[in-house]
Amino acid sequence: EEVTRRQQGASRPRRAFERVSTAATVYFVMKSMIHPDVYVNAGLDKERALEVARTNKHHHDKIRTSGSKLMSFLDSVGLVGGPSKVLYKKVHLL
């Protein structure tokens, strides 16, 4: 409710700032969810495992599915658009 209320009267520059700052926060949270050392701890070659994970289409689809409600909400309050889309795409939410 608070996010919706804040966006209702936001100026164009404020909305642009909110879009980028929200997308940056989501980007860094998504990137920090799996520590790269988890692959080493599992006995895998870190570099190869990171590459496989980076290109894993099934994992990307699962991220999009699990984040669909969040992205739908952010879009409905005007927080998806412009440069923010680039960050969401990099973490496979779009």
JSON list of C-alpha atoms in Angstrom, two decimals, residues 6-90:
[
{"chain": "A", "resi": 6, "resn": "ARG", "atom": "CA", "xyz": [4.05, 6.99, -2.85]},
{"chain": "A", "resi": 7, "resn": "GLN", "atom": "CA", "xyz": [3.89, 6.47, -6.60]},
{"chain": "A", "resi": 8, "resn": "GLN", "atom": "CA", "xyz": [0.48, 8.06, -7.10]},
{"chain": "A", "resi": 9, "resn": "GLY", "atom": "CA", "xyz": [1.65, 11.62, -6.67]},
{"chain": "A", "resi": 10, "resn": "ALA", "atom": "CA", "xyz": [5.26, 11.17, -7.77]},
{"chain": "A", "resi": 11, "resn": "SER", "atom": "CA", "xyz": [6.75, 13.59, -10.27]},
{"chain": "A", "resi": 12, "resn": "ARG", "atom": "CA", "xyz": [8.30, 12.25, -13.45]},
{"chain": "A", "resi": 13, "resn": "PRO", "atom": "CA", "xyz": [11.91, 12.66, -12.16]},
{"chain": "A", "resi": 14, "resn": "ARG", "atom": "CA", "xyz": [10.96, 11.06, -8.84]},
{"chain": "A", "resi": 15, "resn": "ARG", "atom": "CA", "xyz": [9.35, 8.10, -10.60]},
{"chain": "A", "resi": 16, "resn": "ALA", "atom": "CA", "xyz": [12.46, 7.66, -12.79]},
{"chain": "A", "resi": 17, "resn": "PHE", "atom": "CA", "xyz": [14.65, 7.69, -9.67]},
{"chain": "A", "resi": 18, "resn": "GLU", "atom": "CA", "xyz": [12.38, 5.17, -7.93]},
{"chain": "A", "resi": 19, "resn": "ARG", "atom": "CA", "xyz": [12.44, 2.89, -10.98]},
{"chain": "A", "resi": 20, "resn": "VAL", "atom": "CA", "xyz": [16.22, 2.77, -11.12]},
{"chain": "A", "resi": 21, "resn": "SER", "atom": "CA", "xyz": [16.77, 2.51, -7.37]},
{"chain": "A", "resi": 22, "resn": "THR", "atom": "CA", "xyz": [14.19, -0.29, -7.04]},
{"chain": "A", "resi": 23, "resn": "ALA", "atom": "CA", "xyz": [15.67, -2.17, -10.00]},
{"chain": "A", "resi": 24, "resn": "ALA", "atom": "CA", "xyz": [19.20, -1.76, -8.61]},
{"chain": "A", "resi": 25, "resn": "THR", "atom": "CA", "xyz": [18.09, -3.12, -5.24]},
{"chain": "A", "resi": 26, "resn": "VAL", "atom": "CA", "xyz": [16.37, -6.10, -6.84]},
{"chain": "A", "resi": 27, "resn": "TYR", "atom": "CA", "xyz": [19.43, -6.71, -9.06]},
{"chain": "A", "resi": 28, "resn": "PHE", "atom": "CA", "xyz": [21.84, -6.81, -6.11]},
{"chain": "A", "resi": 29, "resn": "VAL", "atom": "CA", "xyz": [19.53, -8.99, -4.03]},
{"chain": "A", "resi": 30, "resn": "MET", "atom": "CA", "xyz": [19.16, -11.47, -6.89]},
{"chain": "A", "resi": 31, "resn": "LYS", "atom": "CA", "xyz": [22.91, -11.53, -7.53]},
{"chain": "A", "resi": 32, "resn": "SER", "atom": "CA", "xyz": [23.68, -12.17, -3.86]},
{"chain": "A", "resi": 33, "resn": "MET", "atom": "CA", "xyz": [21.23, -15.05, -3.42]},
{"chain": "A", "resi": 34, "resn": "ILE", "atom": "CA", "xyz": [23.71, -17.76, -4.41]},
{"chain": "A", "resi": 35, "resn": "HIS", "atom": "CA", "xyz": [27.31, -17.36, -3.27]},
{"chain": "A", "resi": 36, "resn": "PRO", "atom": "CA", "xyz": [29.75, -18.63, -5.93]},
{"chain": "A", "resi": 37, "resn": "ASP", "atom": "CA", "xyz": [31.60, -20.75, -3.34]},
{"chain": "A", "resi": 38, "resn": "VAL", "atom": "CA", "xyz": [28.55, -23.02, -3.09]},
{"chain": "A", "resi": 39, "resn": "TYR", "atom": "CA", "xyz": [29.80, -24.74, -6.24]},
{"chain": "A", "resi": 40, "resn": "VAL", "atom": "CA", "xyz": [33.27, -25.31, -4.76]},
{"chain": "A", "resi": 41, "resn": "ASN", "atom": "CA", "xyz": [31.69, -26.63, -1.56]},
{"chain": "A", "resi": 42, "resn": "ALA", "atom": "CA", "xyz": [29.73, -29.09, -3.68]},
{"chain": "A", "resi": 43, "resn": "GLY", "atom": "CA", "xyz": [32.96, -30.32, -5.28]},
{"chain": "A", "resi": 44, "resn": "LEU", "atom": "CA", "xyz": [32.41, -28.64, -8.63]},
{"chain": "A", "resi": 45, "resn": "ASP", "atom": "CA", "xyz": [34.79, -26.59, -10.73]},
{"chain": "A", "resi": 46, "resn": "LYS", "atom": "CA", "xyz": [33.79, -23.03, -9.80]},
{"chain": "A", "resi": 47, "resn": "GLU", "atom": "CA", "xyz": [34.34, -21.40, -13.21]},
{"chain": "A", "resi": 48, "resn": "ARG", "atom": "CA", "xyz": [32.58, -24.12, -15.16]},
{"chain": "A", "resi": 49, "resn": "ALA", "atom": "CA", "xyz": [29.68, -24.24, -12.72]},
{"chain": "A", "resi": 50, "resn": "LEU", "atom": "CA", "xyz": [29.26, -20.46, -12.87]},
{"chain": "A", "resi": 51, "resn": "GLU", "atom": "CA", "xyz": [29.13, -20.61, -16.67]},
{"chain": "A", "resi": 52, "resn": "VAL", "atom": "CA", "xyz": [26.61, -23.45, -16.65]},
{"chain": "A", "resi": 53, "resn": "ALA", "atom": "CA", "xyz": [24.46, -21.59, -14.11]},
{"chain": "A", "resi": 54, "resn": "ARG", "atom": "CA", "xyz": [24.70, -18.36, -16.10]},
{"chain": "A", "resi": 55, "resn": "THR", "atom": "CA", "xyz": [23.32, -20.04, -19.22]},
{"chain": "A", "resi": 56, "resn": "ASN", "atom": "CA", "xyz": [20.78, -22.35, -17.57]},
{"chain": "A", "resi": 57, "resn": "LYS", "atom": "CA", "xyz": [17.47, -21.57, -19.33]},
{"chain": "A", "resi": 58, "resn": "HIS", "atom": "CA", "xyz": [15.44, -23.68, -16.89]},
{"chain": "A", "resi": 59, "resn": "HIS", "atom": "CA", "xyz": [16.80, -21.69, -13.95]},
{"chain": "A", "resi": 60, "resn": "HIS", "atom": "CA", "xyz": [16.05, -18.43, -15.76]},
{"chain": "A", "resi": 61, "resn": "ASP", "atom": "CA", "xyz": [12.49, -19.59, -16.38]},
{"chain": "A", "resi": 62, "resn": "LYS", "atom": "CA", "xyz": [12.07, -20.50, -12.70]},
{"chain": "A", "resi": 63, "resn": "ILE", "atom": "CA", "xyz": [13.30, -17.03, -11.68]},
{"chain": "A", "resi": 64, "resn": "ARG", "atom": "CA", "xyz": [10.78, -15.41, -14.02]},
{"chain": "A", "resi": 65, "resn": "THR", "atom": "CA", "xyz": [7.99, -17.62, -12.70]},
{"chain": "A", "resi": 66, "resn": "SER", "atom": "CA", "xyz": [8.82, -17.05, -9.04]},
{"chain": "A", "resi": 67, "resn": "GLY", "atom": "CA", "xyz": [9.19, -13.30, -9.58]},
{"chain": "A", "resi": 68, "resn": "SER", "atom": "CA", "xyz": [6.09, -12.85, -11.72]},
{"chain": "A", "resi": 69, "resn": "LYS", "atom": "CA", "xyz": [3.92, -11.48, -8.90]},
{"chain": "A", "resi": 70, "resn": "LEU", "atom": "CA", "xyz": [6.61, -9.03, -7.84]},
{"chain": "A", "resi": 71, "resn": "MET", "atom": "CA", "xyz": [7.14, -7.84, -11.40]},
{"chain": "A", "resi": 72, "resn": "SER", "atom": "CA", "xyz": [3.39, -7.55, -11.99]},
{"chain": "A", "resi": 73, "resn": "PHE", "atom": "CA", "xyz": [3.06, -5.39, -8.88]},
{"chain": "A", "resi": 74, "resn": "LEU", "atom": "CA", "xyz": [6.07, -3.21, -9.72]},
{"chain": "A", "resi": 75, "resn": "ASP", "atom": "CA", "xyz": [4.72, -2.71, -13.24]},
{"chain": "A", "resi": 76, "resn": "SER", "atom": "CA", "xyz": [1.24, -1.86, -11.95]},
{"chain": "A", "resi": 77, "resn": "VAL", "atom": "CA", "xyz": [2.61, 0.99, -9.81]},
{"chain": "A", "resi": 78, "resn": "GLY", "atom": "CA", "xyz": [4.85, 2.30, -12.60]},
{"chain": "A", "resi": 79, "resn": "LEU", "atom": "CA", "xyz": [8.18, 1.00, -11.32]},
{"chain": "A", "resi": 80, "resn": "VAL", "atom": "CA", "xyz": [9.10, -0.97, -14.44]},
{"chain": "A", "resi": 81, "resn": "GLY", "atom": "CA", "xyz": [10.24, 0.99, -17.44]},
{"chain": "A", "resi": 82, "resn": "GLY", "atom": "CA", "xyz": [13.11, 2.79, -19.05]},
{"chain": "A", "resi": 83, "resn": "PRO", "atom": "CA", "xyz": [16.59, 1.79, -17.85]},
{"chain": "A", "resi": 84, "resn": "SER", "atom": "CA", "xyz": [15.18, -0.35, -15.03]},
{"chain": "A", "resi": 85, "resn": "LYS", "atom": "CA", "xyz": [14.20, -2.99, -17.59]},
{"chain": "A", "resi": 86, "resn": "VAL", "atom": "CA", "xyz": [17.88, -3.62, -18.36]},
{"chain": "A", "resi": 87, "resn": "LEU", "atom": "CA", "xyz": [18.58, -4.60, -14.75]},
{"chain": "A", "resi": 88, "resn": "TYR", "atom": "CA", "xyz": [15.49, -6.82, -14.53]},
{"chain": "A", "resi": 89, "resn": "LYS", "atom": "CA", "xyz": [16.51, -8.58, -17.74]},
{"chain": "A", "resi": 90, "resn": "LYS", "atom": "CA", "xyz": [20.05, -9.17, -16.44]}
]
